[in-house]
Amino acid sequence: NLDPAVIDLLQNKAKGILVSGAPGSGKTTFAQAMVDLYVDRHLTVKTIESPRDLNVSDDVVQYSFTYGSHEEIRDILLLSRPDYTVYDEVRNKHDFELYKDLRLTGIWLIWVIHASKAIDGIQRFLWTIELGIVPQVIDTVIYIDKGQLAEILHLDLVVKVPEGMMSEDLARPVVQIKSFFTNTLVYEMYSFGEQIVVVPIGGEMKKAAKSRG
């Protein structure tokens, strides 16, 4: 029952998809439905699971770290070059590094991760990757809440003066995070000193201020 624009995004445009949500929200179920979608299109799909519990077609090869290391699974995927790889779910430093390596080689990935908000999944990734290549690794964030698709965020890199700053001398690379449904800017992410900051914009800024109050 998804909007045709969302189906088009998942089938043809999104290459680094982050499926996030709280425990029990339906993340894995949604990822499993995406596998079925791609298999129906006769695409080659493989999974990385820990533990291995996705219920998928026999056409899908399921890898598990019970039977191989991160390095071995990476080498197999780089040799076999599937159309999509589903990673359920990313937890530790080795998982983040493997996801980054696979995306930067051009493999289209769906990554399942625990997060209490859509933006939190992105922030969990920042300590393993340079800001400038974040949109190359994660271009789409899908947030699942109570079994429903609650939000989709799209990431893009531009050079501009961050929102709220005035001087043109402060222009820098900025990751813009927009809502797919409304095409409005909801967050900006950029370097500030030695830190990477994620700043809510517009309505999200009002929500953050209200929660602090």
Short mmCIF file of C-alpha atoms in Angstrom, two decimals:
data_model
loop_
_atom_site.label_atom_id
_atom_site.label_comp_id
_atom_site.label_asym_id
_atom_site.label_seq_id
_atom_site.Cartn_x
_atom_site.Cartn_y
_atom_site.Cartn_z
CA ASN A 1 0.00 0.00 0.00
CA LEU A 2 2.99 2.34 -0.33
CA ASP A 3 2.80 5.49 -2.42
CA PRO A 4 4.05 4.87 -6.01
CA ALA A 5 6.74 7.53 -5.46
CA VAL A 6 8.08 5.50 -2.51
CA ILE A 7 8.09 2.30 -4.58
CA ASP A 8 9.98 4.13 -7.34
CA LEU A 9 12.49 5.40 -4.77
CA LEU A 10 13.11 1.91 -3.38
CA GLN A 11 13.28 0.21 -6.79
CA ASN A 12 15.22 2.71 -8.88
CA LYS A 13 16.86 5.53 -6.93
CA ALA A 14 17.94 4.72 -3.37
CA LYS A 15 21.32 2.95 -3.23
CA GLY A 16 22.32 3.17 0.43
CA ILE A 17 19.13 2.61 2.44
CA LEU A 18 19.08 2.78 6.23
CA VAL A 19 16.01 1.10 7.78
CA SER A 20 15.77 2.33 11.36
CA GLY A 21 13.38 2.10 14.28
CA ALA A 22 13.03 1.04 17.89
CA PRO A 23 13.24 -2.64 18.89
CA GLY A 24 10.10 -4.48 17.76
CA SER A 25 8.97 -1.66 15.46
CA GLY A 26 8.96 -3.81 12.32
CA LYS A 27 12.35 -2.97 10.77
CA THR A 28 13.26 -6.55 9.87
CA THR A 29 9.76 -7.25 8.54
CA PHE A 30 10.02 -4.20 6.28
CA ALA A 31 13.49 -5.25 5.07
CA GLN A 32 12.15 -8.73 4.36
CA ALA A 33 9.34 -7.21 2.25
CA MET A 34 11.96 -5.23 0.32
CA VAL A 35 13.83 -8.47 -0.42
CA ASP A 36 10.61 -9.94 -1.84
CA LEU A 37 10.16 -6.81 -3.96
CA TYR A 38 13.62 -7.15 -5.50
CA VAL A 39 13.36 -10.90 -6.00
CA ASP A 40 10.08 -10.37 -7.87
CA ARG A 41 12.03 -8.09 -10.23
CA HIS A 42 14.50 -10.95 -10.84
CA LEU A 43 17.35 -9.11 -9.12
CA THR A 44 20.19 -10.89 -7.30
CA VAL A 45 19.76 -10.34 -3.56
CA LYS A 46 21.98 -11.56 -0.72
CA THR A 47 21.72 -11.00 3.01
CA ILE A 48 24.13 -10.59 5.91
CA GLU A 49 22.42 -11.60 9.16
CA SER A 50 23.41 -11.94 12.79
CA PRO A 51 21.53 -14.06 13.77
CA ARG A 52 20.19 -15.45 10.51
CA ASP A 53 16.40 -15.16 10.84
CA LEU A 54 15.02 -13.55 7.66
CA ASN A 55 12.35 -15.68 5.99
CA VAL A 56 13.21 -15.19 2.32
CA SER A 57 13.04 -17.02 -1.00
CA ASP A 58 15.41 -19.91 -1.71
CA ASP A 59 16.86 -17.72 -4.48
CA VAL A 60 18.40 -15.47 -1.81
CA VAL A 61 21.81 -16.45 -0.40
CA GLN A 62 21.99 -15.76 3.35
CA TYR A 63 25.39 -15.16 4.95
CA SER A 64 26.03 -15.21 8.69
CA PHE A 65 29.05 -14.30 10.81
CA THR A 66 28.56 -17.67 12.51
CA TYR A 67 30.14 -19.22 9.41
CA GLY A 68 32.54 -16.51 8.24
CA SER A 69 34.39 -13.37 9.30
CA HIS A 70 33.62 -9.82 8.18
CA GLU A 71 36.62 -9.97 5.83
CA GLU A 72 35.54 -13.26 4.25
CA ILE A 73 31.96 -12.08 3.68
CA ARG A 74 33.22 -8.79 2.21
CA ASP A 75 35.48 -10.64 -0.25
CA ILE A 76 32.65 -13.00 -1.31
CA LEU A 77 30.27 -10.09 -1.94
CA LEU A 78 32.86 -8.13 -3.90
CA LEU A 79 33.48 -11.16 -6.11
CA SER A 80 29.81 -12.05 -6.62
CA ARG A 81 28.53 -8.44 -7.00
CA PRO A 82 24.82 -8.87 -6.09
CA ASP A 83 22.30 -6.22 -7.11
CA TYR A 84 21.27 -5.69 -3.47
CA THR A 85 22.59 -6.80 -0.10
CA VAL A 86 20.44 -6.63 3.03
CA TYR A 87 22.42 -6.19 6.27
CA ASP A 88 20.35 -7.21 9.33
CA GLU A 89 21.44 -5.69 11.58
CA VAL A 90 24.37 -3.32 12.11
CA ARG A 91 25.61 -3.24 15.70
CA ASN A 92 29.37 -2.86 16.18
CA LYS A 93 32.40 -1.15 14.66
CA HIS A 94 33.18 -4.05 12.30
CA ASP A 95 29.60 -3.94 10.96
CA PHE A 96 29.80 -0.18 10.28
CA GLU A 97 33.17 -0.55 8.55
CA LEU A 98 31.93 -3.40 6.36
CA TYR A 99 28.83 -1.47 5.36
CA LYS A 100 30.94 1.54 4.40
CA ASP A 101 33.39 -0.57 2.37
CA LEU A 102 30.62 -2.30 0.43
CA ARG A 103 28.78 0.93 -0.36
CA LEU A 104 31.92 2.68 -1.59
CA THR A 105 32.53 -0.18 -4.03
CA GLY A 106 29.10 0.43 -5.57
CA ILE A 107 27.03 -2.36 -4.02
CA TRP A 108 23.46 -1.26 -3.27
CA LEU A 109 22.73 -1.89 0.40
CA ILE A 110 19.80 -2.00 2.80
CA TRP A 111 20.99 -1.58 6.37
CA VAL A 112 18.83 -2.33 9.44
CA ILE A 113 19.71 -0.51 12.68
CA HIS A 114 18.16 0.34 16.05
CA ALA A 115 17.34 4.05 16.45
CA SER A 116 14.76 5.99 18.44
CA LYS A 117 14.38 8.62 15.70
CA ALA A 118 15.18 8.73 11.99
CA ILE A 119 18.12 11.09 12.51
CA ASP A 120 19.64 8.92 15.27
CA GLY A 121 20.57 6.14 12.86
CA ILE A 122 22.71 8.58 10.85
CA GLN A 123 24.40 9.93 13.97
CA ARG A 124 25.37 6.40 15.07
CA PHE A 125 27.38 6.16 11.85
CA LEU A 126 29.34 9.44 12.13
CA TRP A 127 32.17 8.11 14.27
CA THR A 128 33.24 5.70 11.50
CA ILE A 129 33.13 7.92 8.40
CA GLU A 130 34.20 11.30 7.08
CA LEU A 131 31.42 13.85 6.74
CA GLY A 132 32.00 14.43 3.02
CA ILE A 133 31.18 10.85 2.02
CA VAL A 134 28.17 10.32 4.29
CA PRO A 135 25.63 10.80 1.41
CA GLN A 136 27.59 8.33 -0.73
CA VAL A 137 27.17 5.69 1.96
CA ILE A 138 23.67 6.61 3.20
CA ASP A 139 21.41 8.43 0.75
CA THR A 140 18.02 7.35 2.16
CA VAL A 141 16.77 6.78 5.71
CA ILE A 142 13.49 4.93 6.31
CA TYR A 143 12.06 5.15 9.81
CA ILE A 144 9.60 2.45 10.90
CA ASP A 145 7.27 3.06 13.84
CA LYS A 146 4.67 0.52 15.04
CA GLY A 147 4.90 -1.38 11.78
CA GLN A 148 4.30 1.70 9.63
CA LEU A 149 6.60 3.73 7.40
CA ALA A 150 6.68 6.93 9.48
CA GLU A 151 9.41 8.97 7.77
CA ILE A 152 11.83 8.96 4.85
CA LEU A 153 14.89 11.23 4.86
CA HIS A 154 17.09 11.99 1.85
CA LEU A 155 20.73 13.11 2.20
CA ASP A 156 22.70 15.33 -0.16
CA LEU A 157 26.02 17.22 0.04
CA VAL A 158 26.28 20.91 -0.86
CA VAL A 159 28.71 23.78 -0.16
CA LYS A 160 26.92 26.66 1.55
CA VAL A 161 26.71 28.85 4.63
CA PRO A 162 24.93 26.79 7.32
CA GLU A 163 21.46 27.93 8.34
CA GLY A 164 21.68 30.60 11.08
CA MET A 165 25.14 31.83 10.06
CA MET A 166 25.51 35.11 8.17
CA SER A 167 29.06 35.55 6.84
CA GLU A 168 29.92 34.10 3.42
CA ASP A 169 33.35 33.26 4.86
CA LEU A 170 31.66 30.52 6.90
CA ALA A 171 30.65 28.53 3.81
CA ARG A 172 31.60 24.85 4.11
CA PRO A 173 30.48 21.37 2.98
CA VAL A 174 27.04 20.76 4.47
CA VAL A 175 25.02 17.54 4.42
CA GLN A 176 21.40 18.55 3.88
CA ILE A 177 18.79 16.14 5.21
CA LYS A 178 15.32 16.57 3.70
CA SER A 179 11.96 14.93 4.26
CA PHE A 180 11.08 12.85 1.21
CA PHE A 181 7.35 13.39 1.71
CA THR A 182 7.45 17.21 1.93
CA ASN A 183 10.80 17.97 0.24
CA THR A 184 11.59 20.35 3.11
CA LEU A 185 14.93 20.71 4.86
CA VAL A 186 14.76 19.23 8.37
CA TYR A 187 18.43 18.94 9.41
CA GLU A 188 21.87 20.17 8.42
CA MET A 189 25.07 18.35 9.31
CA TYR A 190 28.49 20.03 9.14
CA SER A 191 31.87 20.39 10.83
CA PHE A 192 32.07 22.96 13.62
CA GLY A 193 35.58 23.16 15.01
CA GLU A 194 36.65 19.56 15.55
CA GLN A 195 33.09 18.30 15.95
CA ILE A 196 30.37 17.25 13.53
CA VAL A 197 27.08 18.84 14.52
CA VAL A 198 23.54 17.92 13.45
CA VAL A 199 21.29 20.97 13.58
CA PRO A 200 17.46 20.78 13.34
CA ILE A 201 15.93 23.22 10.87
CA GLY A 202 12.45 24.80 10.82
CA GLY A 203 9.82 22.58 12.39
CA GLU A 204 12.42 20.18 13.75
CA MET A 205 14.14 23.11 15.50
CA LYS A 206 10.84 24.06 17.16
CA LYS A 207 10.30 20.45 18.29
CA ALA A 208 13.82 20.35 19.81
CA ALA A 209 13.26 23.65 21.63
CA LYS A 210 9.90 22.44 22.96
CA SER A 211 11.42 19.20 24.26
CA ARG A 212 14.18 21.16 26.05
CA GLY A 213 11.60 23.49 27.57
#
